[in-house]
Short mmCIF file of C-alpha atoms in Angstrom, two decimals:
data_model
loop_
_atom_site.label_atom_id
_atom_site.label_comp_id
_atom_site.label_asym_id
_atom_site.label_seq_id
_atom_site.Cartn_x
_atom_site.Cartn_y
_atom_site.Cartn_z
CA MET A 1 296.54 -39.75 164.60
CA SER A 2 297.90 -36.38 163.47
CA TRP A 3 300.46 -35.43 160.88
CA LEU A 4 301.04 -31.76 161.57
CA PRO A 5 302.93 -30.70 164.73
CA VAL A 6 301.03 -28.21 166.83
CA GLY A 7 302.65 -25.51 168.93
CA SER A 8 306.15 -26.03 167.52
CA PHE A 9 308.66 -23.50 166.22
CA LEU A 10 307.65 -24.51 162.67
CA GLY A 11 304.61 -22.35 163.24
CA GLU A 12 300.99 -22.96 162.40
CA LEU A 13 300.96 -25.40 159.49
CA GLU A 14 298.28 -26.30 157.00
CA ILE A 15 298.35 -29.01 154.32
CA VAL A 16 298.50 -27.67 150.76
CA GLU A 17 298.57 -30.88 148.70
CA VAL A 18 298.55 -34.58 149.59
CA PHE A 19 300.76 -36.65 147.27
CA VAL A 20 300.33 -40.08 148.85
CA ASP A 21 297.34 -40.94 151.01
CA TYR A 22 297.10 -44.19 152.94
CA ASP A 23 294.59 -44.03 155.75
CA GLY A 24 295.42 -40.35 155.87
CA PRO A 25 298.10 -38.13 154.38
CA ARG A 26 301.51 -39.86 154.26
CA ILE A 27 303.46 -37.62 151.90
CA PHE A 28 302.34 -34.03 151.45
CA SER A 29 303.30 -30.40 151.15
CA CYS A 30 302.28 -27.89 153.77
CA ARG A 31 302.80 -24.22 154.48
CA SER A 32 303.29 -22.14 157.58
CA ALA A 33 301.57 -18.85 158.36
CA THR A 34 304.78 -17.13 157.25
CA GLU A 35 304.52 -18.73 153.78
CA GLN A 36 307.34 -21.24 154.30
CA SER A 37 306.57 -24.45 152.40
CA TYR A 38 307.64 -27.92 153.58
CA ILE A 39 307.66 -31.42 152.15
CA ALA A 40 306.66 -33.94 154.81
CA THR A 41 306.77 -37.72 154.95
CA TRP A 42 305.67 -40.26 157.49
CA ALA A 43 308.99 -41.68 158.71
CA SER A 44 308.28 -44.23 161.43
CA GLU A 45 305.32 -45.90 163.11
CA GLY A 46 305.51 -46.45 166.89
CA ASP A 47 303.19 -47.98 169.48
CA ASP A 48 302.22 -44.63 170.95
CA HIS A 49 303.74 -42.08 168.60
CA ASP A 50 304.80 -41.54 164.98
CA LEU A 51 307.85 -39.78 163.57
CA TRP A 52 307.63 -37.39 160.61
CA LEU A 53 310.31 -35.69 158.55
CA TYR A 54 309.83 -32.09 157.42
CA ALA A 55 312.10 -30.36 154.88
CA PRO A 56 311.71 -26.68 153.95
CA VAL A 57 311.40 -26.18 150.19
CA SER A 58 311.54 -23.21 147.85
CA PRO A 59 308.84 -22.98 145.14
CA THR A 60 311.36 -24.18 142.54
CA ARG A 61 312.42 -27.19 144.65
CA LEU A 62 308.78 -28.03 145.34
CA THR A 63 308.11 -28.04 141.59
CA ALA A 64 311.09 -30.32 141.02
CA VAL A 65 310.03 -32.78 143.74
CA ARG A 66 306.39 -32.78 142.68
CA SER A 67 307.26 -33.60 139.07
CA GLY A 68 309.90 -36.20 139.90
CA GLY A 69 312.90 -34.11 138.85
CA VAL A 70 314.21 -34.46 142.39
CA LYS A 71 313.60 -37.82 144.09
CA LEU A 72 311.64 -37.59 147.32
CA ARG A 73 314.53 -38.99 149.37
CA ASP A 74 316.81 -36.28 147.99
CA ALA A 75 314.39 -33.61 149.15
CA PHE A 76 315.51 -34.62 152.68
CA LEU A 77 319.10 -35.72 152.11
CA HIS A 78 319.84 -32.60 150.04
CA ALA A 79 317.44 -30.23 151.74
CA GLU A 80 317.69 -26.50 151.12
CA GLY A 81 317.75 -25.89 154.85
CA PHE A 82 317.55 -27.86 158.09
CA VAL A 83 315.49 -31.05 158.20
CA TYR A 84 313.13 -31.37 161.15
CA LEU A 85 311.99 -34.50 162.96
CA ALA A 86 308.49 -34.26 164.42
CA ASN A 87 307.50 -36.69 167.19
CA LEU A 88 303.72 -36.80 167.27
CA PRO A 89 302.02 -38.85 170.04
CA HIS A 90 298.95 -40.80 168.95
CA ALA A 91 296.90 -39.36 171.82
CA GLY A 92 296.42 -35.61 171.71
CA THR A 93 298.83 -32.93 170.62
CA ASP A 94 300.14 -31.74 173.95
CA GLY A 95 303.36 -33.66 173.58
CA ASP A 96 304.21 -32.75 169.96
CA GLU A 97 307.95 -32.24 169.69
CA VAL A 98 310.06 -30.96 166.82
CA LYS A 99 313.83 -30.98 166.67
CA THR A 100 316.43 -30.03 164.08
CA LEU A 101 318.34 -32.89 162.46
CA ALA A 102 321.83 -32.93 161.07
CA LYS A 103 322.01 -34.75 157.73
CA SER A 104 323.98 -37.56 159.42
CA ASP A 105 321.16 -38.06 161.92
CA ILE A 106 318.62 -38.97 159.25
CA LEU A 107 318.11 -42.73 159.45
CA GLU A 108 317.87 -44.81 156.29
CA ASP A 109 314.62 -46.37 157.52
CA TRP A 110 312.98 -42.94 157.69
CA LEU A 111 313.42 -42.31 153.97
CA PRO A 112 311.47 -43.40 150.88
CA ASP A 113 313.12 -45.83 148.50
CA ALA A 114 316.01 -44.32 146.53
CA ASP A 115 314.30 -44.59 143.14
CA PHE A 116 310.89 -43.37 144.22
CA GLY A 117 309.81 -40.07 142.68
CA LEU A 118 306.48 -38.33 142.39
CA ASP A 119 305.15 -38.02 138.83
CA ILE A 120 302.55 -35.29 138.96
CA ASP A 121 302.11 -32.99 135.95
CA THR A 122 303.58 -29.66 137.00
CA PRO A 123 303.33 -26.89 134.40
CA THR A 124 306.21 -24.46 134.74
CA THR A 125 305.12 -21.87 132.20
CA ASP A 126 301.92 -20.06 131.29
CA THR A 127 299.14 -22.14 129.79
CA ALA A 128 298.78 -22.22 126.00
CA ALA A 129 296.05 -20.23 124.29
CA SER A 130 292.78 -21.78 123.18
CA PRO A 131 292.09 -21.88 119.41
CA LEU A 132 289.96 -18.75 119.66
CA GLU A 133 292.57 -16.93 121.73
CA LEU A 134 295.21 -17.95 119.19
CA GLU A 135 293.07 -16.58 116.37
CA ARG A 136 292.64 -13.30 118.30
CA THR A 137 296.41 -13.03 118.76
CA ALA A 138 296.94 -13.75 115.05
CA VAL A 139 294.54 -10.97 114.10
CA GLN A 140 296.17 -8.54 116.54
CA GLU A 141 299.65 -9.37 115.26
CA GLY A 142 298.54 -9.51 111.64
CA ARG A 143 300.24 -12.85 111.07
CA THR A 144 299.36 -16.52 111.16
CA ARG A 145 300.12 -18.43 114.35
CA LEU A 146 300.63 -22.15 114.83
CA ASP A 147 300.72 -23.97 118.17
CA LEU A 148 302.21 -27.45 118.17
CA ARG A 149 301.26 -29.25 121.37
CA VAL A 150 303.33 -32.32 122.20
CA HIS A 151 302.59 -34.59 125.12
CA LEU A 152 305.79 -36.26 126.27
CA PRO A 153 304.86 -39.19 128.51
CA GLU A 154 308.10 -39.13 130.52
CA TYR A 155 308.04 -35.41 131.26
CA PHE A 156 305.99 -33.89 134.08
CA ARG A 157 307.24 -30.31 133.90
CA THR A 158 307.08 -27.99 130.88
CA GLU A 159 310.35 -29.34 129.60
CA ALA A 160 311.35 -31.47 126.62
CA PRO A 161 314.47 -33.09 125.15
CA THR A 162 316.35 -30.63 122.95
CA ARG A 163 317.25 -33.27 120.36
CA ARG A 164 313.66 -34.43 119.91
CA ILE A 165 312.19 -30.93 119.78
CA GLY A 166 314.96 -29.83 117.41
CA GLY A 167 314.02 -32.61 115.01
CA ILE A 168 310.37 -31.63 115.16
CA LEU A 169 311.08 -27.93 114.55
CA LEU A 170 313.33 -28.69 111.60
CA ALA A 171 310.77 -31.06 110.09
CA LEU A 172 308.00 -28.49 110.64
CA GLN A 173 309.93 -25.70 108.88
CA THR A 174 310.68 -28.06 105.99
CA VAL A 175 306.97 -28.82 105.63
CA LEU A 176 306.17 -25.09 105.68
CA ASP A 177 308.85 -24.51 103.01
CA ASN A 178 307.55 -27.25 100.74
CA PHE A 179 303.87 -26.50 101.24
CA SER A 180 304.58 -22.81 100.56
CA ALA A 181 306.48 -23.84 97.42
CA LEU A 182 303.31 -25.54 96.18
CA GLU A 183 301.42 -22.30 96.73
CA ILE A 184 303.97 -20.27 94.77
CA ASP A 185 304.84 -22.66 91.93
CA ASP A 186 302.77 -25.44 90.34
CA THR A 187 305.93 -27.44 89.75
CA PRO A 188 308.39 -26.51 92.48
CA PRO A 189 311.89 -28.07 92.38
CA GLN A 190 311.87 -31.63 93.68
CA ALA A 191 315.56 -31.74 94.57
CA GLY A 192 318.30 -29.35 95.59
CA PRO A 193 317.89 -26.19 97.66
CA LEU A 194 314.63 -24.31 97.38
CA PRO A 195 314.92 -20.75 96.00
CA SER A 196 315.27 -18.08 98.67
CA SER A 197 312.08 -16.46 97.38
CA ILE A 198 310.24 -19.51 98.75
CA THR A 199 312.19 -20.07 101.96
CA ASN A 200 311.90 -16.39 102.89
CA ALA A 201 308.15 -16.44 102.39
CA ALA A 202 307.83 -19.60 104.48
CA ALA A 203 310.18 -18.54 107.27
CA SER A 204 308.83 -18.92 110.80
CA ASP A 205 309.99 -18.01 114.29
CA LEU A 206 309.61 -19.86 117.56
CA VAL A 207 307.74 -17.21 119.52
CA SER A 208 306.53 -18.90 122.69
CA LEU A 209 306.74 -21.92 124.92
CA THR A 210 303.71 -22.67 127.02
CA ALA A 211 302.27 -25.38 129.20
CA ALA A 212 299.55 -28.01 129.09
CA SER A 213 302.09 -30.62 128.00
CA PHE A 214 304.69 -28.82 125.86
CA VAL A 215 303.43 -26.25 123.40
CA LEU A 216 305.68 -24.72 120.73
CA GLY A 217 304.33 -21.41 119.51
CA ILE A 218 305.27 -20.73 115.87
CA ALA A 219 304.59 -17.58 113.88
CA SER A 220 305.45 -16.26 110.47
CA THR A 221 308.65 -14.26 110.57
CA ASP A 222 307.88 -10.55 110.86
CA GLY A 223 306.94 -8.96 107.57
CA GLN A 224 306.39 -12.20 105.66
CA ASP A 225 302.73 -12.82 106.41
CA LEU A 226 300.54 -9.93 105.23
CA PHE A 227 297.54 -10.36 107.52
CA GLY A 228 297.22 -13.99 106.55
CA GLY A 229 297.31 -13.57 102.79
CA SER A 230 300.61 -15.30 102.21
CA PRO A 231 302.03 -18.67 101.16
CA PHE A 232 302.93 -19.22 104.83
CA SER A 233 299.31 -18.81 105.89
CA SER A 234 298.15 -21.18 103.14
CA ALA A 235 300.85 -23.69 104.08
CA VAL A 236 299.73 -23.67 107.74
CA ASP A 237 296.11 -24.07 106.67
CA HIS A 238 297.13 -26.93 104.37
CA LEU A 239 299.11 -28.64 107.14
CA VAL A 240 296.36 -28.52 109.77
CA THR A 241 293.73 -29.60 107.27
CA LEU A 242 295.83 -32.55 106.08
CA ALA A 243 296.70 -33.59 109.64
CA GLY A 244 292.99 -33.66 110.41
CA VAL A 245 292.16 -36.12 107.63
CA ALA A 246 291.05 -39.46 109.07
CA LEU A 247 293.23 -42.49 108.42
CA GLU A 248 290.37 -44.38 106.83
CA ASP A 249 289.55 -41.50 104.47
CA VAL A 250 289.98 -42.82 100.93
CA GLU A 251 291.10 -39.36 99.82
CA LEU A 252 294.18 -39.40 102.06
CA PRO A 253 296.59 -41.02 99.53
CA ALA A 254 295.44 -38.58 96.84
CA SER A 255 295.88 -35.64 99.23
CA VAL A 256 299.45 -36.75 99.96
CA SER A 257 300.19 -37.28 96.27
CA LYS A 258 299.16 -33.68 95.55
CA LEU A 259 302.02 -32.57 97.77
CA GLN A 260 304.39 -33.85 95.06
CA PRO A 261 307.34 -36.01 96.13
CA ARG A 262 309.23 -33.36 98.01
CA GLY A 263 306.25 -32.06 99.95
CA ALA A 264 305.08 -35.59 100.72
CA ARG A 265 308.50 -36.58 102.03
CA SER A 266 308.67 -33.56 104.30
CA TYR A 267 305.19 -34.28 105.66
CA ARG A 268 306.17 -37.91 106.25
CA GLN A 269 309.28 -36.77 108.12
CA LEU A 270 307.27 -34.41 110.35
CA ILE A 271 304.77 -37.15 111.20
CA ARG A 272 307.66 -39.52 111.90
CA GLU A 273 309.31 -37.00 114.25
CA LEU A 274 306.04 -36.42 116.09
CA SER A 275 305.48 -40.17 116.35
CA LEU A 276 308.84 -40.60 118.06
CA THR A 277 307.55 -38.61 121.07
CA ASN A 278 305.22 -41.56 121.83
CA GLY A 279 302.60 -39.08 122.92
CA ASP A 280 299.49 -37.34 121.66
CA VAL A 281 299.94 -34.23 119.53
CA SER A 282 297.61 -31.42 118.55
CA ILE A 283 298.21 -28.72 115.97
CA THR A 284 296.28 -25.49 116.42
CA ALA A 285 296.35 -22.64 113.93
CA GLY A 286 295.01 -19.11 114.15
CA SER A 287 295.00 -16.71 111.23
CA PRO A 288 293.52 -13.39 110.17
CA ASN A 289 292.73 -15.20 106.93
CA PHE A 290 291.12 -18.53 107.80
CA GLY A 291 290.20 -18.18 111.48
CA SER A 292 291.12 -21.10 113.70
CA ARG A 293 291.79 -24.74 112.95
CA ILE A 294 292.79 -27.66 115.13
CA ALA A 295 293.94 -31.19 114.31
CA LYS A 296 294.41 -33.85 116.98
CA LEU A 297 296.75 -36.74 116.41
CA SER A 298 296.79 -39.49 119.02
CA ALA A 299 300.00 -41.45 119.55
CA GLU A 300 298.30 -44.44 117.93
CA LYS A 301 297.21 -42.41 114.88
CA LEU A 302 300.72 -41.00 114.49
CA GLN A 303 302.19 -44.50 114.37
CA GLN A 304 299.62 -45.72 111.86
CA LEU A 305 300.00 -42.57 109.77
CA THR A 306 303.77 -43.00 109.71
CA LYS A 307 303.40 -46.51 108.26
CA LEU A 308 300.80 -45.34 105.78
CA LEU A 309 302.96 -42.47 104.56
CA GLU A 310 305.92 -44.80 104.12
CA GLY A 311 303.81 -46.63 101.57
CA ILE A 312 302.51 -43.71 99.56
CA THR A 313 305.36 -41.24 99.55
CA ALA A 314 308.36 -41.03 97.32
CA GLN A 315 311.76 -42.41 98.13
CA GLU A 316 314.90 -40.31 98.44
CA PRO A 317 316.18 -38.89 95.11
CA VAL A 318 318.88 -40.81 93.23
CA GLU A 319 321.51 -38.87 91.31
CA ILE A 320 322.32 -39.91 87.74
CA ARG A 321 325.49 -38.59 86.05
CA SER A 322 326.18 -39.57 82.47
CA ARG A 323 327.12 -38.29 79.00
CA MET A 324 323.92 -37.62 77.09
CA VAL A 325 322.62 -36.08 73.89
CA LEU A 326 320.11 -33.28 74.24
CA PHE A 327 317.29 -34.14 71.86
CA ALA A 328 314.57 -31.84 73.20
CA ALA A 329 314.29 -28.69 75.24
CA ASN A 330 311.63 -26.15 75.97
CA SER A 331 312.75 -23.09 77.87
CA ASN A 332 309.30 -21.77 78.46
CA ARG A 333 307.90 -24.97 79.91
CA LYS A 334 311.22 -25.89 81.56
CA ARG A 335 311.17 -29.36 80.04
CA PHE A 336 314.07 -31.42 78.69
CA GLY A 337 314.78 -34.62 76.77
CA LEU A 338 318.15 -36.38 77.06
CA ARG A 339 319.42 -39.70 75.66
CA ASP A 340 322.24 -41.60 77.37
CA VAL A 341 325.07 -42.08 74.88
CA GLU A 342 326.04 -45.53 76.18
CA THR A 343 322.72 -47.09 77.16
CA ASP A 344 320.38 -45.23 74.76
CA VAL A 345 317.94 -44.78 77.64
CA GLU A 346 315.88 -41.62 77.25
CA TYR A 347 315.04 -39.30 80.12
CA GLN A 348 312.43 -36.57 80.04
CA GLY A 349 311.42 -34.29 82.84
CA THR A 350 311.66 -30.85 84.41
CA VAL A 351 314.57 -28.42 84.33
CA SER A 352 315.60 -27.16 87.77
CA GLU A 353 316.08 -23.45 88.39
CA ALA A 354 319.83 -24.04 88.71
CA ALA A 355 320.01 -25.64 85.24
CA ASP A 356 317.57 -23.28 83.55
CA HIS A 357 320.26 -20.93 82.27
CA GLN A 358 322.38 -23.82 80.92
CA VAL A 359 319.43 -25.34 79.05
CA SER A 360 318.40 -22.01 77.60
CA ARG A 361 321.85 -21.74 75.92
CA ALA A 362 322.21 -25.41 74.92
CA THR A 363 322.26 -26.84 71.37
CA LEU A 364 320.01 -29.65 70.29
CA GLY A 365 321.93 -32.72 69.13
CA ASP A 366 325.10 -31.89 71.10
CA GLU A 367 326.57 -34.10 73.80
CA TYR A 368 326.58 -32.96 77.42
CA ASP A 369 327.66 -34.24 80.81
CA ALA A 370 324.27 -34.26 82.47
CA THR A 371 323.32 -34.57 86.14
CA LEU A 372 319.76 -35.70 86.82
CA THR A 373 317.86 -36.66 89.94
CA GLU A 374 315.45 -39.52 89.83
CA ILE A 375 312.63 -39.88 92.33
CA THR A 376 310.67 -43.10 92.58
CA THR A 377 307.09 -42.64 93.63
CA TYR A 378 305.27 -45.67 94.93
CA GLU A 379 301.53 -45.50 94.51
CA GLY A 380 300.12 -47.54 97.37
CA ALA A 381 296.68 -47.77 95.80
CA THR A 382 297.84 -49.20 92.46
CA GLY A 383 301.12 -50.81 93.48
CA GLU A 384 302.88 -49.08 90.56
CA SER A 385 306.15 -47.17 90.65
CA LYS A 386 306.68 -43.95 88.72
CA PHE A 387 309.97 -42.22 87.97
CA VAL A 388 310.26 -38.45 88.00
CA TYR A 389 313.38 -36.80 86.55
CA THR A 390 314.82 -33.36 87.18
CA LEU A 391 317.74 -31.94 85.24
CA GLU A 392 320.13 -30.38 87.77
CA GLN A 393 323.18 -29.58 85.61
CA LEU A 394 324.09 -29.59 81.89
CA VAL A 395 327.74 -29.06 80.87
CA HIS A 396 328.87 -29.23 77.21
CA VAL A 397 331.47 -31.98 76.66
CA ASN A 398 333.82 -29.50 74.96
CA GLY A 399 333.38 -27.00 77.70
CA GLU A 400 332.18 -24.53 75.08
CA PRO A 401 329.62 -21.97 76.13
CA ASN A 402 326.11 -22.67 74.94
CA ASP A 403 325.41 -20.00 72.36
CA GLU A 404 321.95 -20.79 71.10
CA PRO A 405 319.39 -18.20 72.16
CA ALA A 406 316.65 -19.47 74.40
CA ASP A 407 313.88 -18.77 71.90
CA ALA A 408 315.46 -21.13 69.40
CA LEU A 409 315.18 -24.05 71.78
CA THR A 410 311.51 -24.77 71.58
CA ALA A 411 311.75 -27.91 69.48
CA TRP A 412 310.11 -30.77 71.24
CA ARG A 413 310.02 -34.20 69.83
CA ASP A 414 306.71 -35.95 70.30
CA SER A 415 307.54 -39.13 72.08
CA ALA A 416 306.16 -41.64 74.53
CA PRO A 417 306.91 -41.21 78.22
CA PRO A 418 310.47 -42.22 79.03
CA GLN A 419 311.16 -45.90 79.33
CA SER A 420 313.40 -46.12 82.32
CA ALA A 421 315.99 -48.83 82.64
CA HIS A 422 315.02 -49.27 86.31
CA MET B 1 281.93 -52.39 162.92
CA SER B 2 283.99 -53.23 159.90
CA MET B 3 287.60 -53.30 158.82
CA GLY B 4 289.33 -52.29 155.60
CA LEU B 5 291.98 -54.13 153.62
CA SER B 6 294.17 -52.21 151.19
CA VAL B 7 294.22 -53.69 147.70
CA PHE B 8 295.78 -52.52 144.42
CA ASP B 9 295.00 -53.26 140.79
CA THR B 10 298.52 -54.46 140.07
CA LYS B 11 301.53 -55.71 141.94
CA GLU B 12 303.52 -52.79 140.48
CA ASP B 13 301.16 -50.31 142.12
CA ALA B 14 301.53 -52.07 145.48
CA GLU B 15 305.33 -52.03 145.10
CA ARG B 16 305.30 -48.33 144.25
CA THR B 17 303.32 -47.53 147.37
CA ARG B 18 305.67 -49.65 149.44
CA LYS B 19 308.64 -47.73 148.06
CA SER B 20 307.07 -44.36 148.75
CA ILE B 21 306.16 -44.69 152.43
CA PRO B 22 309.15 -45.42 154.69
CA PRO B 23 307.30 -47.50 157.36
CA PHE B 24 306.02 -49.77 154.56
CA ARG B 25 309.39 -50.51 153.00
CA ASN B 26 309.78 -53.71 155.03
CA LYS B 27 306.17 -54.82 154.66
CA SER B 28 305.16 -57.82 152.52
CA ILE B 29 302.81 -57.91 149.56
CA ALA B 30 300.20 -60.68 149.42
CA ALA B 31 297.85 -61.81 146.66
CA GLY B 32 294.48 -63.45 147.00
CA SER B 33 290.88 -63.63 145.88
CA ILE B 34 288.51 -60.81 146.70
CA ASP B 35 285.41 -62.80 145.82
CA GLY B 36 282.67 -62.99 148.37
CA SER B 37 280.98 -60.45 150.56
CA GLY B 38 282.36 -57.01 151.32
CA LEU B 39 282.37 -53.61 149.70
CA MET B 40 285.11 -52.16 147.49
CA GLN B 41 285.79 -48.44 147.79
CA ALA B 42 288.11 -46.51 145.51
CA THR B 43 290.55 -44.62 147.75
CA PRO B 44 293.20 -43.23 145.37
CA SER B 45 295.61 -40.37 145.83
CA LYS B 46 297.91 -38.56 143.40
CA GLY B 47 300.82 -40.89 144.01
CA ASN B 48 298.69 -43.97 144.64
CA LYS B 49 296.12 -44.10 141.86
CA THR B 50 294.75 -47.66 142.07
CA HIS B 51 294.47 -47.98 145.82
CA ARG B 52 291.15 -49.43 146.98
CA THR B 53 289.82 -50.30 150.38
CA TRP B 54 288.04 -53.64 150.69
CA TRP B 55 285.64 -53.29 153.57
CA ARG B 56 284.94 -56.51 155.43
CA PRO B 57 283.13 -57.34 158.70
CA GLU B 58 285.15 -56.98 161.88
CA ASN B 59 287.12 -60.10 162.80
CA ASP B 60 286.85 -61.31 159.22
CA VAL B 61 289.47 -63.95 158.32
CA GLN B 62 289.27 -63.80 154.54
CA TRP B 63 292.76 -62.28 154.52
CA THR B 64 294.23 -65.56 155.83
CA SER B 65 293.63 -67.10 152.39
CA PHE B 66 296.04 -64.57 150.85
CA GLU B 67 299.50 -65.78 149.88
CA VAL B 68 302.56 -63.65 150.65
CA LYS B 69 304.45 -62.95 147.44
CA GLU B 70 307.42 -61.02 148.78
#
């Protein structure tokens, strides 16, 4: 039995790749001496001869068929050129015949099932760099690089759903923002927009898209990463190191807690987004500062990590608006103490950057319309909940400007931690 | 002399192969025991990953114990 016509006007053919083999090639690609590629399928079995369909394909169409983007049947029904029918006798090749078919002459029985598609991984971009190559690039560019490799089980070309990748990129930038904030400030704001001094330092660009699954190349925005010695570089190092911590490591909850509520939530969101791909993920970093790092997260680990993080990270912030008496303030330490006029509940916590100016000009003992955010942190290890308060806005009830100088507001009443009504 | 019988790990794999090759689209799939003598050879291809060939003696009738599923 043969599968390639000999002596026909298709020229001298040779098989390039067999897709389905069943006692010999049944579906394959082949190429003529003049570099024309064809997709071929066994179409019909006869007593003394077989029929084969040949469709010419461009490199792009071949990629689409190979990866399942174009169903095999459509490669013939919607061919880029004529479809050819090869009649190959079982005995010898003297009688090989090839004729051109009109689309209407293609019989249903000669075609694969309508929903059959090949599913062979077909990279359509350059291959991603190895960790050492990434480090070399980072040194040459003088900035930290991060490759996020996502394996999408349903995708066989170097393509990915925009919505899913968009969610991952947004979550990744948020992690970089919050991890950088921890590098810049011991007590970064836990609610509201981050200062531009932080978001500028943490800014990254999508700089490449490469193959071997789907690899997003991220780099510090030009000018922000000074040869690796920047909050961005530290944030990337922090991220890859944390992602590499084993699930069973007893230090994991403590490592997440150190991120503070906002950082922990952003990390949880990134892991959740990655988990939604249902595939394996690896994060590779290269830096002039710390060399190369890689963390591998299997689909199973991502799912387990998502559940674990749900248990140890903080919930979304709750806004509290009420009339309160300012009983303590410390401009230098950015701390406040407020008592609710109606409930007598006391709140103590951190002053946000937005409210810093208002607090510095406030008067102790006066009433204010205060806006706080409350974050509940659930400690998985102890089962206890903690409440963290941030003062976001402080407006005097009379609308009068606060006229006390900042230095005067250093009185701080010694008191027990706030007893929340929650 | 010997003869080979195509077997697959799962019915889904057999159905996928049947869909892919036009002359097989009207063929039936049968299930049966592969206990007993014979040699199993892995004969996969890119689009047919669990295909195996069960080599049996010529004129073997073990296949008659298989039951056609569809």
